[in-house]
Short mmCIF file of C-alpha atoms (C1' of nucleotides) and ligand atoms in Angstrom, two decimals:
data_model
loop_
_atom_site.label_atom_id
_atom_site.label_comp_id
_atom_site.label_asym_id
_atom_site.label_seq_id
_atom_site.Cartn_x
_atom_site.Cartn_y
_atom_site.Cartn_z
CA MET A 1 61.43 87.67 75.34
CA LEU A 2 58.48 89.97 75.95
CA THR A 3 58.22 93.11 78.03
CA ILE A 4 55.38 93.23 80.50
CA GLY A 5 53.40 95.49 78.18
CA LYS A 6 53.64 93.11 75.23
CA LEU A 7 52.81 90.18 77.43
CA GLY A 8 49.74 91.98 78.70
CA GLN A 9 48.60 92.80 75.18
CA GLN A 10 49.03 89.26 73.95
CA ALA A 11 47.31 87.67 76.92
CA GLY A 12 44.61 90.33 77.27
CA VAL A 13 45.65 91.16 80.82
CA LYS A 14 46.45 94.61 82.17
CA VAL A 15 49.98 95.34 83.25
CA PRO A 16 49.22 96.03 86.93
CA THR A 17 47.29 92.79 87.04
CA ILE A 18 50.33 90.84 85.89
CA ARG A 19 52.42 92.44 88.60
CA TYR A 20 49.70 91.63 91.07
CA TYR A 21 49.70 87.99 90.02
CA GLU A 22 53.43 87.88 90.54
CA GLN A 23 53.08 89.52 93.94
CA ILE A 24 50.65 86.92 95.18
CA GLY A 25 52.75 84.11 93.76
CA LEU A 26 50.40 83.05 90.98
CA LEU A 27 53.12 83.85 88.47
CA PRO A 28 56.77 83.15 89.33
CA GLU A 29 59.11 86.09 89.72
CA ALA A 30 60.00 87.27 86.25
CA GLU A 31 63.50 87.49 84.89
CA ARG A 32 64.85 91.01 84.73
CA SER A 33 66.69 92.97 82.05
CA ALA A 34 69.84 94.92 82.76
CA GLY A 35 67.64 97.90 83.56
CA ASN A 36 65.49 95.92 86.00
CA GLN A 37 62.53 95.47 83.72
CA ARG A 38 60.58 92.23 83.67
CA LEU A 39 61.10 89.86 80.77
CA TYR A 40 58.78 87.01 79.84
CA SER A 41 59.09 83.88 77.77
CA ARG A 42 56.55 82.15 75.56
CA LYS A 43 55.90 79.80 78.46
CA SER A 44 54.98 82.72 80.71
CA LEU A 45 52.49 83.77 78.09
CA GLU A 46 50.87 80.36 78.13
CA ARG A 47 50.63 80.40 81.88
CA LEU A 48 49.12 83.85 81.91
CA ALA A 49 46.67 82.93 79.16
CA PHE A 50 45.61 79.94 81.25
CA ILE A 51 44.98 82.20 84.22
CA ARG A 52 43.09 84.68 82.10
CA HIS A 53 40.90 82.02 80.58
CA ALA A 54 40.15 80.43 83.93
CA ARG A 55 39.26 83.86 85.35
CA ASP A 56 36.94 84.42 82.38
CA LEU A 57 35.24 81.17 83.30
CA GLY A 58 34.76 82.47 86.82
CA PHE A 59 37.33 80.40 88.71
CA THR A 60 38.78 82.07 91.78
CA LEU A 61 42.48 82.75 92.01
CA GLU A 62 42.72 80.07 94.68
CA ALA A 63 41.16 77.50 92.36
CA ILE A 64 43.47 78.65 89.59
CA ARG A 65 46.46 78.26 91.85
CA ASP A 66 45.47 74.64 92.39
CA LEU A 67 44.77 74.05 88.71
CA LEU A 68 48.16 75.45 87.77
CA SER A 69 50.00 73.29 90.21
CA LEU A 70 48.08 70.27 88.93
CA SER A 71 48.93 71.11 85.36
CA ASP A 72 52.58 71.10 86.37
CA ARG A 73 52.27 67.39 87.22
CA PRO A 74 51.07 65.85 83.94
CA ASP A 75 51.34 62.24 85.10
CA GLN A 76 49.00 62.48 88.04
CA SER A 77 45.33 61.70 87.90
CA CYS A 78 43.11 64.52 86.76
CA ALA A 79 40.42 63.78 89.32
CA ALA A 80 41.31 66.82 91.41
CA ALA A 81 41.16 69.10 88.38
CA ASP A 82 37.82 67.68 87.37
CA ALA A 83 36.52 68.19 90.89
CA ILE A 84 37.50 71.85 90.79
CA ALA A 85 35.73 72.28 87.48
CA LYS A 86 32.64 70.52 88.76
CA ALA A 87 32.56 72.72 91.85
CA GLN A 88 32.80 75.76 89.63
CA LEU A 89 29.96 74.45 87.50
CA ALA A 90 27.84 73.98 90.61
CA GLU A 91 28.66 77.51 91.73
CA VAL A 92 27.66 78.91 88.35
CA GLU A 93 24.43 76.91 88.39
CA SER A 94 23.48 78.21 91.79
CA ARG A 95 24.14 81.80 90.80
CA LEU A 96 22.14 81.23 87.70
CA ALA A 97 19.17 80.05 89.71
CA ARG A 98 19.38 83.03 92.00
CA LEU A 99 19.74 85.51 89.16
CA THR A 100 16.78 83.98 87.36
CA ALA A 101 14.61 84.63 90.40
CA LEU A 102 15.96 88.18 90.68
CA LYS A 103 15.23 88.82 87.05
CA ALA A 104 11.62 87.69 87.40
CA GLU A 105 11.12 89.88 90.44
CA LEU A 106 12.71 92.93 88.86
CA GLU A 107 10.62 92.47 85.74
CA ARG A 108 7.46 92.30 87.79
CA MET A 109 8.38 95.46 89.66
CA VAL A 110 9.18 97.40 86.54
CA LEU A 111 6.10 96.24 84.65
CA GLN A 112 3.71 96.94 87.50
CA CYS A 113 4.76 100.52 87.93
CA ALA A 114 2.34 102.82 86.18
CA GLY A 115 4.82 105.66 86.30
CA GLY A 116 3.32 108.30 88.52
CA ARG A 117 4.49 109.75 91.81
CA ILE A 118 6.96 108.08 94.16
CA ALA A 119 4.12 107.58 96.64
CA ASP A 120 2.45 105.24 94.15
CA CYS A 121 5.56 103.71 92.66
CA ARG A 122 5.45 99.96 92.62
CA VAL A 123 9.25 99.76 92.59
CA ILE A 124 9.54 101.62 95.86
CA GLU A 125 6.60 99.76 97.31
CA VAL A 126 7.96 96.31 96.54
CA LEU A 127 11.42 97.19 97.77
CA GLY A 128 9.86 98.10 101.07
CA ASP A 129 7.94 94.85 101.41
CA HIS A 130 9.20 91.48 100.35
CA SER A 131 5.81 89.91 100.93
CA LEU A 132 4.78 91.58 97.68
CA CYS A 133 7.31 89.39 95.91
CA ALA A 134 6.33 86.22 94.09
CA THR A 135 9.62 84.39 94.57
CA ASP A 136 12.00 83.77 97.38
CA HIS A 137 15.31 85.42 96.61
CA SER A 138 16.92 85.82 100.00
CA HIS A 139 20.65 85.62 100.41
CA PRO A 140 21.85 82.07 100.80
CA GLU A 141 23.31 81.35 104.21
CA PRO A 142 26.96 80.41 104.39
CA GLU A 143 27.00 76.66 104.59
CA LEU A 144 28.44 75.22 107.76
CA SER A 145 30.16 71.97 106.92
CA SER A 146 31.09 69.50 109.62
CA MET B 1 12.57 101.43 120.82
CA LEU B 2 14.81 98.57 119.70
CA THR B 3 18.42 97.81 120.53
CA ILE B 4 20.70 97.17 117.62
CA GLY B 5 20.53 93.43 118.22
CA LYS B 6 16.72 93.33 118.11
CA LEU B 7 16.71 95.51 115.05
CA GLY B 8 19.13 93.19 113.35
CA GLN B 9 17.05 90.14 114.18
CA GLN B 10 13.84 91.70 112.93
CA ALA B 11 15.36 92.97 109.71
CA GLY B 12 17.55 89.94 109.09
CA VAL B 13 20.71 92.06 109.09
CA LYS B 14 23.79 91.43 111.20
CA VAL B 15 24.70 93.95 113.86
CA PRO B 16 28.07 95.01 112.41
CA THR B 17 26.36 95.54 109.07
CA ILE B 18 23.93 97.99 110.65
CA ARG B 19 26.80 99.94 112.17
CA TYR B 20 28.52 99.85 108.79
CA TYR B 21 25.44 101.29 107.09
CA GLU B 22 25.36 104.07 109.63
CA GLN B 23 29.04 104.74 109.12
CA ILE B 24 28.66 105.20 105.38
CA GLY B 25 25.59 107.36 105.85
CA LEU B 26 23.02 104.94 104.49
CA LEU B 27 21.28 104.97 107.84
CA PRO B 28 21.09 108.18 109.85
CA GLU B 29 22.96 108.36 113.14
CA ALA B 30 20.92 106.47 115.68
CA GLU B 31 19.59 107.92 118.88
CA ARG B 32 21.50 106.82 121.96
CA SER B 33 20.42 105.56 125.34
CA ALA B 34 21.81 106.93 128.60
CA GLY B 35 24.53 104.30 128.34
CA ASN B 36 25.44 105.28 124.76
CA GLN B 37 23.76 102.36 123.07
CA ARG B 38 21.94 102.81 119.80
CA LEU B 39 18.15 102.88 119.86
CA TYR B 40 15.92 102.40 116.87
CA SER B 41 12.33 103.19 116.04
CA ARG B 42 9.85 101.29 113.93
CA LYS B 43 10.71 103.67 111.10
CA SER B 44 14.35 102.68 111.27
CA LEU B 45 13.27 99.08 110.93
CA GLU B 46 11.35 99.89 107.77
CA ARG B 47 14.31 101.70 106.32
CA LEU B 48 16.65 98.85 107.13
CA ALA B 49 14.24 96.29 105.71
CA PHE B 50 14.10 98.35 102.53
CA ILE B 51 17.88 98.26 102.30
CA ARG B 52 18.01 94.57 103.01
CA HIS B 53 15.43 93.78 100.39
CA ALA B 54 17.12 95.92 97.78
CA ARG B 55 20.45 94.23 98.56
CA ASP B 56 18.77 90.86 98.14
CA LEU B 57 17.65 91.99 94.72
CA GLY B 58 21.22 92.86 93.86
CA PHE B 59 21.10 96.67 93.99
CA THR B 60 24.36 98.32 94.95
CA LEU B 61 24.55 100.48 98.04
CA GLU B 62 24.94 103.49 95.78
CA ALA B 63 21.70 102.66 93.97
CA ILE B 64 20.01 102.06 97.31
CA ARG B 65 21.20 105.42 98.56
CA ASP B 66 19.46 107.03 95.57
CA LEU B 67 16.33 104.94 95.99
CA LEU B 68 16.10 105.88 99.65
CA SER B 69 16.44 109.56 98.98
CA LEU B 70 13.79 109.27 96.29
CA SER B 71 11.43 107.47 98.63
CA ASP B 72 11.81 110.39 101.02
CA ARG B 73 10.19 112.65 98.40
CA PRO B 74 6.83 110.96 97.79
CA ASP B 75 5.43 113.71 95.57
CA GLN B 76 8.10 113.63 92.94
CA SER B 77 7.92 111.58 89.77
CA CYS B 78 9.06 108.02 90.10
CA ALA B 79 10.85 108.05 86.76
CA ALA B 80 14.26 108.09 88.44
CA ALA B 81 13.38 105.13 90.64
CA ASP B 82 12.08 103.20 87.69
CA ALA B 83 15.25 103.96 85.78
CA ILE B 84 17.37 102.55 88.59
CA ALA B 85 15.28 99.39 88.66
CA LYS B 86 15.49 99.05 84.89
CA ALA B 87 19.25 99.46 85.00
CA GLN B 88 19.42 96.77 87.65
CA LEU B 89 17.27 94.50 85.51
CA ALA B 90 19.56 95.07 82.56
CA GLU B 91 22.55 94.29 84.74
CA VAL B 92 20.97 91.06 85.92
CA GLU B 93 20.07 90.10 82.38
CA SER B 94 23.59 90.61 81.17
CA ARG B 95 25.03 88.56 84.00
CA LEU B 96 22.50 85.90 83.26
CA ALA B 97 23.58 85.74 79.64
CA ARG B 98 27.19 85.51 80.62
CA LEU B 99 26.63 82.88 83.25
CA THR B 100 24.62 80.82 80.81
CA ALA B 101 27.56 80.77 78.44
CA LEU B 102 29.92 79.88 81.29
CA LYS B 103 27.67 77.05 82.34
CA ALA B 104 27.63 75.60 78.84
CA GLU B 105 31.40 75.80 78.59
CA LEU B 106 31.99 74.26 81.99
CA GLU B 107 29.58 71.45 81.22
CA ARG B 108 31.37 70.73 77.96
CA MET B 109 34.72 70.64 79.73
CA VAL B 110 33.54 68.34 82.45
CA LEU B 111 31.72 65.98 80.11
CA GLN B 112 34.58 65.71 77.65
CA CYS B 113 37.11 64.67 80.22
CA ALA B 114 37.58 60.92 80.17
CA GLY B 115 39.20 61.02 83.58
CA GLY B 116 42.76 59.89 83.05
CA ARG B 117 46.04 61.69 83.58
CA ILE B 118 46.45 65.46 83.78
CA ALA B 119 48.31 65.35 80.47
CA ASP B 120 45.12 64.18 78.77
CA CYS B 121 42.65 66.12 80.90
CA ARG B 122 40.18 68.06 78.83
CA VAL B 123 39.61 70.51 81.65
CA ILE B 124 43.26 71.53 81.76
CA GLU B 125 43.47 71.53 77.98
CA VAL B 126 40.49 73.81 77.45
CA LEU B 127 41.61 76.19 80.19
CA GLY B 128 44.87 76.58 78.32
CA ASP B 129 43.23 77.34 75.01
CA HIS B 130 40.09 79.37 74.56
CA SER B 131 39.89 78.42 70.88
CA LEU B 132 38.65 75.04 72.10
CA CYS B 133 35.60 76.81 73.50
CA ALA B 134 32.31 76.89 71.69
CA THR B 135 31.10 80.20 73.08
CA ASP B 136 32.56 83.62 73.59
CA HIS B 137 32.75 84.45 77.26
CA SER B 138 35.42 87.08 77.11
CA HIS B 139 34.55 89.84 79.52
CA PRO B 140 35.22 89.48 83.25
CA GLU B 141 32.43 89.10 85.72
CA PRO B 142 31.41 91.60 88.40
CA GLU B 143 31.19 89.05 91.21
CA LEU B 144 27.73 89.16 92.72
CA SER B 145 27.97 89.33 96.47
CA SER B 146 27.53 86.05 98.33
"C1'" DC C 1 70.30 114.34 72.72
"C1'" DT C 2 65.90 115.03 73.82
"C1'" DT C 3 61.42 113.73 74.59
"C1'" DG C 4 57.63 110.86 75.54
"C1'" DA C 5 56.09 106.30 76.32
"C1'" DA C 6 56.67 102.46 79.12
"C1'" DG C 7 58.50 100.46 83.21
"C1'" DC C 8 59.67 100.40 88.31
"C1'" DT C 9 58.20 100.44 93.56
"C1'" DA C 10 55.14 101.44 97.10
"C1'" DT C 11 50.91 102.80 98.86
"C1'" DA C 12 46.06 103.43 99.03
"C1'" DG C 13 41.39 102.89 97.26
"C1'" DT C 14 37.43 100.03 95.53
"C1'" DT C 15 32.67 97.10 97.35
"C1'" DG C 16 30.19 95.26 101.03
"C1'" DC C 17 30.85 93.59 104.46
"C1'" DT C 18 33.19 90.38 108.51
"C1'" DA C 19 36.29 89.45 112.44
"C1'" DG C 20 38.92 90.68 116.31
"C1'" DA C 21 40.51 93.31 120.57
"C1'" DG C 22 39.56 95.47 124.72
"C1'" DA C 23 36.30 98.25 127.35
"C1'" DC C 24 31.61 99.56 128.97
"C1'" DA C 25 26.34 98.48 129.65
"C1'" DT C 26 22.58 95.70 130.67
"C1'" DT C 27 20.10 91.86 132.43
"C1'" DA C 28 19.01 87.41 134.80
"C1'" DG C 29 19.94 84.46 138.59
"C1'" DG C 30 21.18 83.58 143.28
"C1'" DC D 1 23.07 93.52 145.98
"C1'" DC D 2 26.52 90.93 143.59
"C1'" DT D 3 28.06 88.41 139.85
"C1'" DA D 4 28.29 86.20 135.52
"C1'" DA D 5 26.78 86.16 130.98
"C1'" DT D 6 25.54 88.44 127.31
"C1'" DG D 7 25.15 92.62 124.51
"C1'" DT D 8 27.13 96.78 122.90
"C1'" DC D 9 30.74 100.26 122.23
"C1'" DT D 10 34.92 102.00 119.26
"C1'" DC D 11 38.66 101.04 116.47
"C1'" DT D 12 41.37 98.47 113.45
"C1'" DA D 13 42.38 95.16 110.05
"C1'" DG D 14 41.16 91.74 106.68
"C1'" DC D 15 38.64 89.40 102.53
"C1'" DA D 16 38.67 89.10 96.72
"C1'" DA D 17 40.73 90.73 92.82
"C1'" DC D 18 42.06 94.07 91.26
"C1'" DT D 19 42.70 99.53 90.01
"C1'" DA D 20 44.72 104.01 90.65
"C1'" DT D 21 48.06 107.25 92.06
"C1'" DA D 22 52.72 109.30 92.85
"C1'" DG D 23 57.28 109.81 91.92
"C1'" DC D 24 60.78 107.80 90.13
"C1'" DT D 25 64.01 105.27 86.13
"C1'" DT D 26 64.69 103.25 81.62
"C1'" DC D 27 64.05 102.72 76.87
"C1'" DA D 28 63.22 103.74 71.89
"C1'" DA D 29 62.34 107.06 68.22
"C1'" DG D 30 63.65 111.07 65.90
ZN1 LIG E 1 7.58 103.85 89.54
ZN1 LIG E 2 11.40 90.12 97.62
ZN1 LIG E 3 40.14 65.52 83.61
ZN1 LIG E 4 36.92 79.96 76.48
#
DNA sequence: CTTGAAGCTATAGTTGCTAGAGACATTAGG
DNA sequence: CCTAATGTCTCTAGCAACTATAGCTTCAAG
């Protein structure tokens, strides 16, 4: 059995984060020692490592909650899990597209500035006027699904 | 003079967001009409458009606060403004690198899954074991706003 | 047996908004 | 001029996913 500190070390997750995951029901309530300290099994470590890895891949806690409950039913079809992963891939691709446009625009700004006074600064000028931009990088509207 | 609603329309910023910007001191306190409603000048619109554009380019409100106060001193050197933009570019580049790795990993996961039971699902398997990953995507992501 | 690290709970703060309640102001139509 | 609809006001709370603080208790080493 592991203390919360050891568990955190082994999974690469900070101690308060583990308690937070328990609080929101992503991890089950831990066993307690005689002195009321949390104790974790090897299985808890696996579950936490799963969460950590999914977080590293950008999944939301809600998606992870679903993935965990799916992984608890090994005989069911994995279609739902695959759908979650595909949605995450789509999300990453759309962010990537947006960031690529941002990068181009920021590079242009930085390169065009000759480095004089604020009054002549291309950075300030472009920030004040999107029509000086080459790309469209406006915030995507929240999509209203029927 | 514009009401807050007109200002919001023209700048592409929602009304509560404008009030929020005022509250945190990013916009100065607005003039008020006889009936206590906020009134804005053409200058306010420029300032708000600046903020909006900088947000669209991913700058934090803190960075925007600095950029705004720089733009109020047109005779000073623009080095500080350029530095902020360069830092933002670096930030975007690092996110881009990370997201590119995530995309590759998610694509691998999704492609490798043959689509059977959860017990054999490659998505679930890889999420449980980072050593099955081809790339290193360790550090968490500072979620870019919507 | 003492001391310092590690653990406990509970609360509040972070970023950048967004949503709601309940009251007042303004405007267009009849 | 009255009314209904919209717009605006303040205030509060909520979202994600933690992180930090305060003030305790418990544990392990020396
Ligand atoms: Zn410059
Ligand atoms: Zn632009
Ligand atoms: Zn699968
Ligand atoms: Zn991995």
